[in-house]
Short mmCIF file of C-alpha atoms and ligand atoms in Angstrom, two decimals:
data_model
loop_
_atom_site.label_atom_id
_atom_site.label_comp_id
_atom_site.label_asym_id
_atom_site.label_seq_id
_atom_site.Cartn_x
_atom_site.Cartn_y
_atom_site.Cartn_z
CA UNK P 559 0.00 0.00 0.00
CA UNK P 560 1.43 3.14 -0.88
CA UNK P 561 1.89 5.89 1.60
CA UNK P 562 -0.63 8.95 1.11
CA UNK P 563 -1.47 11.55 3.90
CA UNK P 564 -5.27 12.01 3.86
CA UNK P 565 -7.57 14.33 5.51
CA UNK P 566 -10.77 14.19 6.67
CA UNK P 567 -12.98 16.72 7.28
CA UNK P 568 -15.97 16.38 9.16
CA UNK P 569 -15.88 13.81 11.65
CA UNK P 570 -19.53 12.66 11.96
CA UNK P 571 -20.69 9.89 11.03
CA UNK P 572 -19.52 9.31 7.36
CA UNK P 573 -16.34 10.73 8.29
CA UNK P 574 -15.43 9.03 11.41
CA UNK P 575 -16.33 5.89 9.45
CA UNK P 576 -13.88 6.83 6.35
CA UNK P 577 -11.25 7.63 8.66
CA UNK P 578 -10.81 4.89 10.50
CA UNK P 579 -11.51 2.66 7.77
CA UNK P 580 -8.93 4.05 6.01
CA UNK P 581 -6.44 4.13 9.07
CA UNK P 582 -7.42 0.69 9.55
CA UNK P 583 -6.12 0.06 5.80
CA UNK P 584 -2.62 1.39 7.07
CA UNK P 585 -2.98 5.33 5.58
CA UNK P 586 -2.27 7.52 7.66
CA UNK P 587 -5.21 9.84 8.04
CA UNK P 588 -5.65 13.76 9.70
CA UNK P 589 -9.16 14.35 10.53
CA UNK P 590 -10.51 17.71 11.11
CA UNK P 591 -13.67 19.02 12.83
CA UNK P 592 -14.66 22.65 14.00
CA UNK P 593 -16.23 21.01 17.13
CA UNK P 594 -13.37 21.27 19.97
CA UNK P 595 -15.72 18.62 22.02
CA UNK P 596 -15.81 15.53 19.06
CA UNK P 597 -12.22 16.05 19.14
CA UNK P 598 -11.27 15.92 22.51
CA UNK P 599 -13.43 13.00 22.52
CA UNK P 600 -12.22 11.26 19.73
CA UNK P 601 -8.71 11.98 20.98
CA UNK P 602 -9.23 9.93 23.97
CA UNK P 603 -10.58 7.18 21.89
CA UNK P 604 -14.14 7.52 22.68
CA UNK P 605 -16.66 7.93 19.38
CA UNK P 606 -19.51 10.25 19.50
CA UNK P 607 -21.95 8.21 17.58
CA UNK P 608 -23.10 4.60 18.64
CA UNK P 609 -22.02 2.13 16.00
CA UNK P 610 -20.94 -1.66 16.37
CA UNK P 611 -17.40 -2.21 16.67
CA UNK P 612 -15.87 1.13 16.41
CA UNK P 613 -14.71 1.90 19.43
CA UNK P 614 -12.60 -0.81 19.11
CA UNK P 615 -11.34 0.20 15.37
CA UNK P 616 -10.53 3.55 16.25
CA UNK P 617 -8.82 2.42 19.67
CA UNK P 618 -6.37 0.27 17.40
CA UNK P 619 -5.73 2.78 14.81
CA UNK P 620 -5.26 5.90 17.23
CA UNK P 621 -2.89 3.13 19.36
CA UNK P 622 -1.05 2.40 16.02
CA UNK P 623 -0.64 6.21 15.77
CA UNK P 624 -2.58 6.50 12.06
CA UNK P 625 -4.72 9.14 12.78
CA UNK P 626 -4.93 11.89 14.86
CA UNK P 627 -7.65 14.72 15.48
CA UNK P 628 -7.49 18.49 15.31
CA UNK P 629 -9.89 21.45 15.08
CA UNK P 630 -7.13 23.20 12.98
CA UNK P 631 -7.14 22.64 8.81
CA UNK P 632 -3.60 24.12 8.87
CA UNK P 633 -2.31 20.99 10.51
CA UNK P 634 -3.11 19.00 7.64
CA UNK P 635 -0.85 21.22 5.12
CA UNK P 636 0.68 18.49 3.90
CA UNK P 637 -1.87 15.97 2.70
CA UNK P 638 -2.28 15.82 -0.72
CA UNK P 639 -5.91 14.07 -0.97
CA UNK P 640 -8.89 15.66 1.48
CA UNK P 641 -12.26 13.85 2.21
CA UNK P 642 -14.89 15.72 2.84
CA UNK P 643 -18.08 14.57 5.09
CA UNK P 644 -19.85 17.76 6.18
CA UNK P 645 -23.45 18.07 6.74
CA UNK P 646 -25.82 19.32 3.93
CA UNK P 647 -29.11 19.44 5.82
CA UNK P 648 -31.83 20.28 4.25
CA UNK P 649 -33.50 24.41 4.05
CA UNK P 650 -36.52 24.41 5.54
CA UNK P 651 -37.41 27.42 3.56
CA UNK P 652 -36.12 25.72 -0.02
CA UNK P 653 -36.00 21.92 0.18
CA UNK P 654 -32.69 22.27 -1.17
CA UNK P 655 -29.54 20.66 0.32
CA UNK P 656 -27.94 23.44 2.45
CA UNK P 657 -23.91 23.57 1.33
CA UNK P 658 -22.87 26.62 3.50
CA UNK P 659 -20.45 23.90 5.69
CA UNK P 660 -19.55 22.36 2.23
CA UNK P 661 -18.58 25.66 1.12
CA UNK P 662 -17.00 26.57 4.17
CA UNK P 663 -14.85 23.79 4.33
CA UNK P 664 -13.64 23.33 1.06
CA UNK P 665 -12.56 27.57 1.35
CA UNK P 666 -10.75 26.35 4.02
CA UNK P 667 -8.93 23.00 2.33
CA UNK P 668 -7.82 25.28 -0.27
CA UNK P 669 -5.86 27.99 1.57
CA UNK P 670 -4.04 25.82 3.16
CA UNK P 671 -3.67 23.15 0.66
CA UNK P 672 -0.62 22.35 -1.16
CA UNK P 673 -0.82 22.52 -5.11
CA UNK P 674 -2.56 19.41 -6.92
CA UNK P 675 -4.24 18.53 -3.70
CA UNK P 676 -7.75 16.31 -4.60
CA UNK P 677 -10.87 17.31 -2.55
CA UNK P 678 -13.56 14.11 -2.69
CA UNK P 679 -16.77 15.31 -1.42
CA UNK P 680 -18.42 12.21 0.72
CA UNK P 681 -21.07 14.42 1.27
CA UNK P 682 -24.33 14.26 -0.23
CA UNK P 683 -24.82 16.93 -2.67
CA UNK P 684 -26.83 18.42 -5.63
CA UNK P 685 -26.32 16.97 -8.96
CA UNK P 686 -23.96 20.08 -10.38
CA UNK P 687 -21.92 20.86 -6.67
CA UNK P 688 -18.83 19.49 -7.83
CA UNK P 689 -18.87 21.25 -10.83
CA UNK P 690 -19.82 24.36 -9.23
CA UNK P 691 -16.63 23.78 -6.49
CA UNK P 692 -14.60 23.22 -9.41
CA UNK P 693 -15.01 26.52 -11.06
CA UNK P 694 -14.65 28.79 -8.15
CA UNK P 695 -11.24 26.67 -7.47
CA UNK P 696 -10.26 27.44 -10.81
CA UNK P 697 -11.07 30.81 -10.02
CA UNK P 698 -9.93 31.87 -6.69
CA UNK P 699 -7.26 29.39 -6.32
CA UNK P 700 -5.62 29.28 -9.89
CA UNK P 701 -2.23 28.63 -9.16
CA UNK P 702 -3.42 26.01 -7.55
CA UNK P 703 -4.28 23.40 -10.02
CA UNK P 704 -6.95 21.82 -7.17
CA UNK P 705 -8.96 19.26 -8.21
CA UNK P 706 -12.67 18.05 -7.19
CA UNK P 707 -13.57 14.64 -6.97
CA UNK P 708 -17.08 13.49 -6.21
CA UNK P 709 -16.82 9.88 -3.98
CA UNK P 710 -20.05 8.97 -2.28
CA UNK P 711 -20.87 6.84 0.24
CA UNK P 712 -23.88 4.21 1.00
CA UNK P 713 -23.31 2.97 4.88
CA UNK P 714 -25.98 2.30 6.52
CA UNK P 715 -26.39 3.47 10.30
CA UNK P 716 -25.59 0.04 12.90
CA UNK P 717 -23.51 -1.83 10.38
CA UNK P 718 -21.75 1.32 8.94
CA UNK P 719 -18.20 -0.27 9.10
CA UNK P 720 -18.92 -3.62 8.01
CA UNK P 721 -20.45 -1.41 4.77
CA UNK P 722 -17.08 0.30 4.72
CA UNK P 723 -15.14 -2.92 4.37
CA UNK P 724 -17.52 -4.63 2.29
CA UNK P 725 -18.50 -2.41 -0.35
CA UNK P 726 -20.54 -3.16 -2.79
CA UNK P 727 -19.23 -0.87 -5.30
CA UNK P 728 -17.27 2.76 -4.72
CA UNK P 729 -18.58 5.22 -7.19
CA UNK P 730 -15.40 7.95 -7.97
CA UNK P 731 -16.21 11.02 -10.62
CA UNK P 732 -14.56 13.86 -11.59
CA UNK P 733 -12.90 15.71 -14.84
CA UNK P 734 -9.27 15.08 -14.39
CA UNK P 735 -7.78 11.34 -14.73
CA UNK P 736 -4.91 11.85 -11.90
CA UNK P 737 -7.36 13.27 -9.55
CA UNK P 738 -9.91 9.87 -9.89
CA UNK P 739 -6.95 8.10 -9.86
CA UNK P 740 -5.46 9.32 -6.15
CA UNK P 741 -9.06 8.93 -5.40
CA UNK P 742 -9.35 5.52 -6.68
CA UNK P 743 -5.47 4.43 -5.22
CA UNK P 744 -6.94 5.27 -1.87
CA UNK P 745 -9.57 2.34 -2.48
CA UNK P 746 -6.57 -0.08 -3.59
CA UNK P 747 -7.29 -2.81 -1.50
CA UNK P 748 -11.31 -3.20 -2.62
CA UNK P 749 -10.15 -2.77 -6.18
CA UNK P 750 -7.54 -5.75 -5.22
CA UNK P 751 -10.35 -7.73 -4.42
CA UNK P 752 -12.92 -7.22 -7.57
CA UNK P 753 -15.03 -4.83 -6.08
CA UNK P 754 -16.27 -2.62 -9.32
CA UNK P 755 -15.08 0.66 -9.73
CA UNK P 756 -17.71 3.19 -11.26
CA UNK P 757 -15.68 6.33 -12.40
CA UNK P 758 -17.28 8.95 -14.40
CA UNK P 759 -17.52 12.45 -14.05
CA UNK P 760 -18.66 14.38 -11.23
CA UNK P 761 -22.30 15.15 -12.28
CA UNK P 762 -23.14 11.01 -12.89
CA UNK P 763 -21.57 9.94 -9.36
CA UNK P 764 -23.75 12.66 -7.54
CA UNK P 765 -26.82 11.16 -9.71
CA UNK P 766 -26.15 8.08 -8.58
CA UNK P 767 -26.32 8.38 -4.96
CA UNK P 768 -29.34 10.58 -4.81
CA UNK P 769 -30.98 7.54 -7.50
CA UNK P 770 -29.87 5.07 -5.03
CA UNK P 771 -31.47 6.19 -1.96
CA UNK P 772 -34.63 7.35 -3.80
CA UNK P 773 -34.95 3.85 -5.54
CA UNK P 774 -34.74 2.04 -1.80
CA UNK P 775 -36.71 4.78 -0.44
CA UNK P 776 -39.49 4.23 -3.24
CA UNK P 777 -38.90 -0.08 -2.59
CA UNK P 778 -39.89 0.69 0.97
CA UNK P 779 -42.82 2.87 -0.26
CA UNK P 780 -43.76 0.38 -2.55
CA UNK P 781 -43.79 -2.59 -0.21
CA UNK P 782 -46.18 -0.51 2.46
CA UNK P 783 -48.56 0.36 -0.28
CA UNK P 784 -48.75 -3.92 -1.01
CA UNK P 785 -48.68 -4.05 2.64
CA UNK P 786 -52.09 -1.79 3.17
CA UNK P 787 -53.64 -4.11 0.48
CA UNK P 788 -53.16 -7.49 2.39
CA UNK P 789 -54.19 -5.85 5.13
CA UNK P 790 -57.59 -5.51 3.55
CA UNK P 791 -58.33 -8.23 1.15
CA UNK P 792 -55.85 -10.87 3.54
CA UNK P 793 -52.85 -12.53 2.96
CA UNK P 794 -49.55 -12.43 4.78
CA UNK P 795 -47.13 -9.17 3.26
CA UNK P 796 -44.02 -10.96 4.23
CA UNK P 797 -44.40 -13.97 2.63
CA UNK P 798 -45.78 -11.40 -0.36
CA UNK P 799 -42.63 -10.07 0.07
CA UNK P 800 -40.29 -13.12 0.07
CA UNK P 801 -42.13 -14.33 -3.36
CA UNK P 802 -41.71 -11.19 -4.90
CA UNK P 803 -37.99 -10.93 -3.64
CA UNK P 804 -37.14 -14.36 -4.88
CA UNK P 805 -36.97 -12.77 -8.62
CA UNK P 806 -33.32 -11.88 -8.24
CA UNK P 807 -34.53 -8.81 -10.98
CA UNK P 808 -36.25 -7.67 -7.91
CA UNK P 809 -33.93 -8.66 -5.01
CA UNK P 810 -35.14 -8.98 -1.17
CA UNK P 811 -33.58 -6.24 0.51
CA UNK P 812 -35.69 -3.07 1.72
CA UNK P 813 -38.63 -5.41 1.65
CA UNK P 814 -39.60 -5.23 4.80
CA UNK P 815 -43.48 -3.59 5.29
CA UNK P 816 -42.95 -0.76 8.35
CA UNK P 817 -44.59 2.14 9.18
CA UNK P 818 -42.18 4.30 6.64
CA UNK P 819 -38.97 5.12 5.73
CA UNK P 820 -36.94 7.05 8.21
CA UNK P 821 -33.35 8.25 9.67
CA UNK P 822 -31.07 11.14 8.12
CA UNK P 823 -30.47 10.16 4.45
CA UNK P 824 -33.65 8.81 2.89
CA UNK P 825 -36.00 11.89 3.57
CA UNK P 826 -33.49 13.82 3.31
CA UNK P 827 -32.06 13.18 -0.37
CA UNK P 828 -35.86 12.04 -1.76
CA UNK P 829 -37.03 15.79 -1.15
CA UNK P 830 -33.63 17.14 -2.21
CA UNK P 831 -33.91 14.95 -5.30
CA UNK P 832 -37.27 16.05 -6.34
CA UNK P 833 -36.02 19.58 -5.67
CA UNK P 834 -33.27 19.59 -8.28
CA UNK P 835 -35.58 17.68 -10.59
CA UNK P 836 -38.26 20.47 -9.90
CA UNK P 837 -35.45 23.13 -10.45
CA UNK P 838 -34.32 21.54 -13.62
CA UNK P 839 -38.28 21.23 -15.10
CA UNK P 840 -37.68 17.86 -15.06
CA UNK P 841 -40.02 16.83 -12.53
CA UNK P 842 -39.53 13.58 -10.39
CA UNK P 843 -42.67 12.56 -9.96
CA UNK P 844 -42.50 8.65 -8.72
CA UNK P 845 -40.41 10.38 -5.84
CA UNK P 846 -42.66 13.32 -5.28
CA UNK P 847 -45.61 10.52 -4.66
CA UNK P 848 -42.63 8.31 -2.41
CA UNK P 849 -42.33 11.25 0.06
CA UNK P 850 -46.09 12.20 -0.11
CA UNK P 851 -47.71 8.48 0.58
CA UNK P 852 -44.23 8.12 3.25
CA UNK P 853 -45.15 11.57 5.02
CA UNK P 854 -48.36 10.60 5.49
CA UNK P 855 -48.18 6.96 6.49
CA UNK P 856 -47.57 8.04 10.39
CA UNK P 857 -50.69 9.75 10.25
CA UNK P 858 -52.71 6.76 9.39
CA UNK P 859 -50.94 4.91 11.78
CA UNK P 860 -51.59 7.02 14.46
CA UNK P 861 -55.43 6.56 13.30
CA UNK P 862 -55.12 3.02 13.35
CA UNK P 863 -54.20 2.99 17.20
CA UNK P 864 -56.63 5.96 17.97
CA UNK P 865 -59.57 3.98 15.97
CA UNK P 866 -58.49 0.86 18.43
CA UNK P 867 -58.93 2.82 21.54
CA UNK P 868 -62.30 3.69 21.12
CA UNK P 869 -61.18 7.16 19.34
CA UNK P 870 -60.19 8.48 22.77
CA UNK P 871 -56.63 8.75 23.12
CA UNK P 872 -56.76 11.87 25.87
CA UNK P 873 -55.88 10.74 29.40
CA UNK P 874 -54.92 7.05 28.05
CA UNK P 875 -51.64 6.03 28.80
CA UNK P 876 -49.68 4.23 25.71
CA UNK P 877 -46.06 2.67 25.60
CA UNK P 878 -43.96 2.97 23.00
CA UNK P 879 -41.29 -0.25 22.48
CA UNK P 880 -38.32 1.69 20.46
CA UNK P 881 -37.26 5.36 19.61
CA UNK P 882 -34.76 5.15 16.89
CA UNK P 883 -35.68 5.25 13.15
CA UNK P 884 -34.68 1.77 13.08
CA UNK P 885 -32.71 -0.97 15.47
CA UNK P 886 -29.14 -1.10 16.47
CA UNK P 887 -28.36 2.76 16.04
CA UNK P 888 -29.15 5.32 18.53
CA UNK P 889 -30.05 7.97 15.65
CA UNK P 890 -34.30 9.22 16.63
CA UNK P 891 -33.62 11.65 13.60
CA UNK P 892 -36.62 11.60 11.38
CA UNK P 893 -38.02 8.32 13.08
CA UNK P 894 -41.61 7.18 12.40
CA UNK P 895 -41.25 6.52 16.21
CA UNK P 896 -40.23 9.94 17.56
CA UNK P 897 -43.18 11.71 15.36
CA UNK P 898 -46.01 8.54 16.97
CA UNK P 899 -44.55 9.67 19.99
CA UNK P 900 -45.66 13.48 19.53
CA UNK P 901 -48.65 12.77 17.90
CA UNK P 902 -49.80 11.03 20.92
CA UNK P 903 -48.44 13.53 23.37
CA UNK P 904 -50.56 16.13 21.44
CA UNK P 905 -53.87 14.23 20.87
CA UNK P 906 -53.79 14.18 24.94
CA UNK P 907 -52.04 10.75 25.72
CA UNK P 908 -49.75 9.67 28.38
CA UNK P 909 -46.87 8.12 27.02
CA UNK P 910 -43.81 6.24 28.45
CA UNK P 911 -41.37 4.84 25.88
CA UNK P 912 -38.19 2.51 25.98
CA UNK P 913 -35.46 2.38 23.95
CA UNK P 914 -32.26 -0.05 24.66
CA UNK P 915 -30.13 2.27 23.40
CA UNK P 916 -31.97 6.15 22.19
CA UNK P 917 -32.49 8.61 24.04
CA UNK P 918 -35.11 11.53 23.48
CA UNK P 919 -35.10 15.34 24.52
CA UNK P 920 -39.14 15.93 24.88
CA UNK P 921 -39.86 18.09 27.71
CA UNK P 922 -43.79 17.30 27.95
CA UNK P 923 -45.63 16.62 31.98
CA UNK P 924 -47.28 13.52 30.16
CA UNK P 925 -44.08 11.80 28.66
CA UNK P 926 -41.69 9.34 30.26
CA UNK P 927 -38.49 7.47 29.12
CA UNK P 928 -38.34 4.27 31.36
CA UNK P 929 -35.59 1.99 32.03
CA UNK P 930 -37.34 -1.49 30.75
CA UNK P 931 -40.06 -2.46 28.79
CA UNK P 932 -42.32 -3.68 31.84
CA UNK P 933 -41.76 0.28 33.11
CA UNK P 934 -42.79 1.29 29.82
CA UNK P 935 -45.92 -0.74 30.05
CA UNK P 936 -47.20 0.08 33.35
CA UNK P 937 -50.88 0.96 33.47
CA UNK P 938 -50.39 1.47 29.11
CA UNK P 939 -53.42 0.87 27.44
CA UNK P 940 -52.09 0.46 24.28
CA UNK P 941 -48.25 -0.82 23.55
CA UNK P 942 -46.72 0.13 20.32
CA UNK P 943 -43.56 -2.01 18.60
CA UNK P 944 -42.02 1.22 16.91
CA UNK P 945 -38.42 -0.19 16.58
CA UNK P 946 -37.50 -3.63 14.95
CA UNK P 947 -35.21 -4.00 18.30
CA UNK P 948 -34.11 -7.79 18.93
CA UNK P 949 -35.06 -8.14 22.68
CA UNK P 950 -38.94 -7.03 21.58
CA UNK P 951 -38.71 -9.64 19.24
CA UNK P 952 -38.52 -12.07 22.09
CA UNK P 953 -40.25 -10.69 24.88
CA UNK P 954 -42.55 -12.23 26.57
CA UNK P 955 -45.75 -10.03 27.06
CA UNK P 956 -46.95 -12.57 29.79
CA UNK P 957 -44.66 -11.11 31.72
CA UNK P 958 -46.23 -7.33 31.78
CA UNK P 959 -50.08 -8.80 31.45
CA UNK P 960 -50.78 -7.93 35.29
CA UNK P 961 -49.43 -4.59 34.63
CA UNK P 962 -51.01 -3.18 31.85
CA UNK P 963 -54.67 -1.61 31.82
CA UNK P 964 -55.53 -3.33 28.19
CA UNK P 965 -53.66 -6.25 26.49
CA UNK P 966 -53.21 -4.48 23.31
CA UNK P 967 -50.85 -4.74 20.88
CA UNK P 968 -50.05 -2.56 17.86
CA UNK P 969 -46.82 -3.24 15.92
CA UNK P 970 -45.42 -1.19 13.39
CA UNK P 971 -42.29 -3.55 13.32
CA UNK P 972 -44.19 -6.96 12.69
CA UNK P 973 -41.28 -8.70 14.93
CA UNK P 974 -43.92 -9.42 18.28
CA UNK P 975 -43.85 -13.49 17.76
CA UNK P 976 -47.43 -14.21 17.33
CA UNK P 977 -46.71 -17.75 18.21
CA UNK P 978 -45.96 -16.97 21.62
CA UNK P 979 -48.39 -18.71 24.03
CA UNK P 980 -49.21 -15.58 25.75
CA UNK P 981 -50.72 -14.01 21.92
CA UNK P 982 -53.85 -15.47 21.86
CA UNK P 983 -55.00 -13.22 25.67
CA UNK P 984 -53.79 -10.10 23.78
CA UNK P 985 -55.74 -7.93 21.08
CA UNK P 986 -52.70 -7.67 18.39
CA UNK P 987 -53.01 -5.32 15.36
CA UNK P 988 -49.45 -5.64 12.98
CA UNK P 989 -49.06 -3.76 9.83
CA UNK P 990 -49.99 -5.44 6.80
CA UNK P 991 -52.50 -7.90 9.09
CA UNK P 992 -55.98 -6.98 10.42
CA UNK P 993 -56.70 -7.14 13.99
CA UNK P 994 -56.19 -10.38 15.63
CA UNK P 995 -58.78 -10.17 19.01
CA UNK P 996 -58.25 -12.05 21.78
CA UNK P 997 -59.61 -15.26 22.01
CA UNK P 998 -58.37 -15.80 25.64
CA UNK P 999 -57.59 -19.44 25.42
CA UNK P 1000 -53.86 -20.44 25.56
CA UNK P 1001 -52.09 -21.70 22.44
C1 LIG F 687 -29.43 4.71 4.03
C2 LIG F 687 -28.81 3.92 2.85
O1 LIG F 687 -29.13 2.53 2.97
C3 LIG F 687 -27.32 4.13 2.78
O2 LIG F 687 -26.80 3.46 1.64
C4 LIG F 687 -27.07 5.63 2.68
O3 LIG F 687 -25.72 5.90 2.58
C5 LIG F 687 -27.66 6.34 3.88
O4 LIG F 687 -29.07 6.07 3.92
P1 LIG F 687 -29.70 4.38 6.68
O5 LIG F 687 -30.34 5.72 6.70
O6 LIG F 687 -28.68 4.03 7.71
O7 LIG F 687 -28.95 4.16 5.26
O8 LIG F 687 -30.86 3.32 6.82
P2 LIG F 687 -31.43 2.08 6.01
O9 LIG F 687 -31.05 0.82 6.68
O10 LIG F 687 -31.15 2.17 4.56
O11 LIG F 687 -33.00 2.30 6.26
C6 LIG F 687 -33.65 3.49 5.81
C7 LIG F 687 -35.09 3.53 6.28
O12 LIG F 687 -35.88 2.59 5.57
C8 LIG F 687 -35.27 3.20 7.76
O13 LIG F 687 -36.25 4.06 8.29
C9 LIG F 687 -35.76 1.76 7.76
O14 LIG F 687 -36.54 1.43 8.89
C10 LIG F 687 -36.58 1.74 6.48
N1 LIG F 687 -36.70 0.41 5.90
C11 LIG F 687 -35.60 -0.18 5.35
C12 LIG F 687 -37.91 -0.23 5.88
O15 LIG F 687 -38.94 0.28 6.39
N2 LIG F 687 -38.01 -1.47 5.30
C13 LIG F 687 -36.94 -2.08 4.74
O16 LIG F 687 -37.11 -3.20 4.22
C14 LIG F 687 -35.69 -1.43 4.76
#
């Protein structure tokens, strides 16, 4: 492996991944981050986010001295090839992408950066950023000879750096062959093993990332559409789902019926994508419908439950099994959970919630975060499964029967085991099935 100094800037999530991945790899990697607290943090060895087995990675690689932390960009003068994995949240005034940090940071790269350096944007960006970087390099850094590379990334939160080291491809684009190329050297030990290397320009590798996401996002949508169907005319979705994932021109992944897509990339780039198509007069309109039917799926969830209780959900008290947007990540941004749990707390319910792992900052006289399930179900009247969490999937609801005010059941997750011998005392509604009463005699 050859020797090249990288930098990373922006050590959330996709950065903190990248760097140690790469460390891991035996570069030697500077990462850089405006906020003095991640660093000190990081420093010690300690990540900020909650992801499985990274601790341990970046305890080896900061013990093998291959990466180090500063708040400083001069520090990394010498590194000829920059990541960058800033946030591009979205405007709430514009749906667009916001690139002010983007902007901000790759100012910054180039005043201190020596002359053919390579900036890859990680980041998720508008189709045309790159381009856009490019010619205000070529502008206000001439001498320069700086080059933009567009290299995006597809980890998914909870097995983010298995996704690193297993890629299934790595998607590199930009206008000038040596720049893809440092790019693409950095990636030498994937390309050692076969993994395919998509390199094009700049404006095709932001297309395909925003594609990706809205084609998964629209697979999800898809499935909870089939999902409201069985629910209605009978059948069971997941064994719709495993027929119609069989066909390998379909695949099974992101099959799984839910109550909606969720987490920090997949509303996120849908909207920005139909923004830029929208922009462009080239309307996106499978992906307009994707966000609408997904934006309001939580809605008739919520209706489902409220409908169950007699339309009175004031003064009731509900738990609510799971907090982040999906299991083994502690990340409640955009989760279908989080939003059930304010619905509630604003149609006048009580709620207590558990999460093994989230937390939540909601600062309401009627809400509770408990330390176990059984907490979270004391005196409920209804129980919701908002997470796909393991230790739900095996809990035994006998357990909390003497506790709870109504054996109810709603889950969003479809992971209760409904061949549990306790199921047939409890009223249990799943998506994609209609309700299943109680018949009170044991299994
Ligand atoms: C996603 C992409 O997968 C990743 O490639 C990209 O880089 C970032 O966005 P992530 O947000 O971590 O990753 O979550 P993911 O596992 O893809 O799930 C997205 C949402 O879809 C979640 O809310 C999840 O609960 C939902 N989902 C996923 C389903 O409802 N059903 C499925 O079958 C799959």
């Amino acid at each position: 492996m050859q020797s090249a100094n990288i930098c990373v800037v922006g050590v959330g999530y996709v950065g903190l991944i990248q760097a140690v991945g790469l460390a891991s790899f035996g570069l030697k990697v500077t990462c850089v981050d405006l906020d003095a607290r991640k660093i000190a943090m990081l420093e010690k060895g300690i990540p900020p986010i909650f992801e499985e087995g990274l601790e341990e990675a970046l305890r080896e690689v900061i013990a093998r001295g291959r990466v180090t932390f500063t708040t400083e960009i001069a520090a990394a003068g010498d590194c000829d090839l920059f990541f960058v994995a800033v946030g591009t949240p979205t405007s709430e005034r514009t749906g667009n992408a916001r690139l002010d940090y983007l902007d901000a940071a790759v100012s910054g790269i180039a005043a201190i950066a020596r002359p053919e350096a390579v900036i890859a944007v990680k980041s998720t960006v508008p189709i045309g950023t790159c381009a856009r970087l490019q010619a205000r390099l070529d502008r206000d850094f001439a001498g320069k000879h700086l080059e933009i590379v567009s290299n995006p990334e597809f980890l998914r939160e909870g097995t983010a750096l298995n996704d690193f080291f297993n890629p299934e491809r790595i998607v590199i684009g930009g206008n000038s062959e040596a720049a893809r190329d440092k790019v693409r050297q950095s990636y030498a030990a994937f390309e050692d093993r076969g993994v395919p290397m998509i390199v094009s320009d700049t404006s095709t590798s932001e297309t395909i990332k925003y594609a990706a996401n809205a084609f998964l996002a629209t697979k999800v949508t898809f499935i909870n559409e089939i999902s409201d169907l069985v629910e209605t005319v009978g059948g069971d979705i997941d064994q719709v789902a495993r027929g119609i994932g069989l066909d390998s021109r379909i695949g099974p992944q992101f099959l799984k019926a839910g109550p909606g897509y969720g987490g920090s990339c997949f509303p996120k780039d849908t909207l920005a994508l139909a923004t830029i198509g929208r922009r462009h007069g080239v309307q996106q309109q499978i992906v307009e419908t994707v966000i609408r039917i997904n934006d309001s799926r939580r809605f008739h969830i919520l209706k489902r439950i409220e409908s169950a209780m007699g339309d009175k959900l004031a003064g009731k008290r509900v738990a609510v099994l799971g907090l982040a947007f999906k299991a083994n990540t502690d990340d409640v941004r955009d989760s279908p959970a989080v939003d059930i749990v304010h619905a509630l707390l604003e149609e006048g319910a009580e709620v207590r919630s558990f999460d093994p792992v989230a937390k939540l900052s909601v600062d309401h006289r009627c809400y509770r975060q408990c330390e176990s399930i059984a907490a979270a179900c004391e005196g409920a009247s209804a129980v919701l499964v908002a997470t796909e969490w393991g230790e739900f999937r095996s809990f035994d609801f006998a357990s909390v029967e003497p506790l709870v005010e109504r054996r109810y059941i709603f889950d969003m997750r479809r992971v209760v085991d409904i061949t549990a011998a306790w199921v047939p005392r409890w009223d249990i509604e799943r998506i994609g099935s209609p309700l299943m009463r109680a018949t009170g005699e044991a299994s």
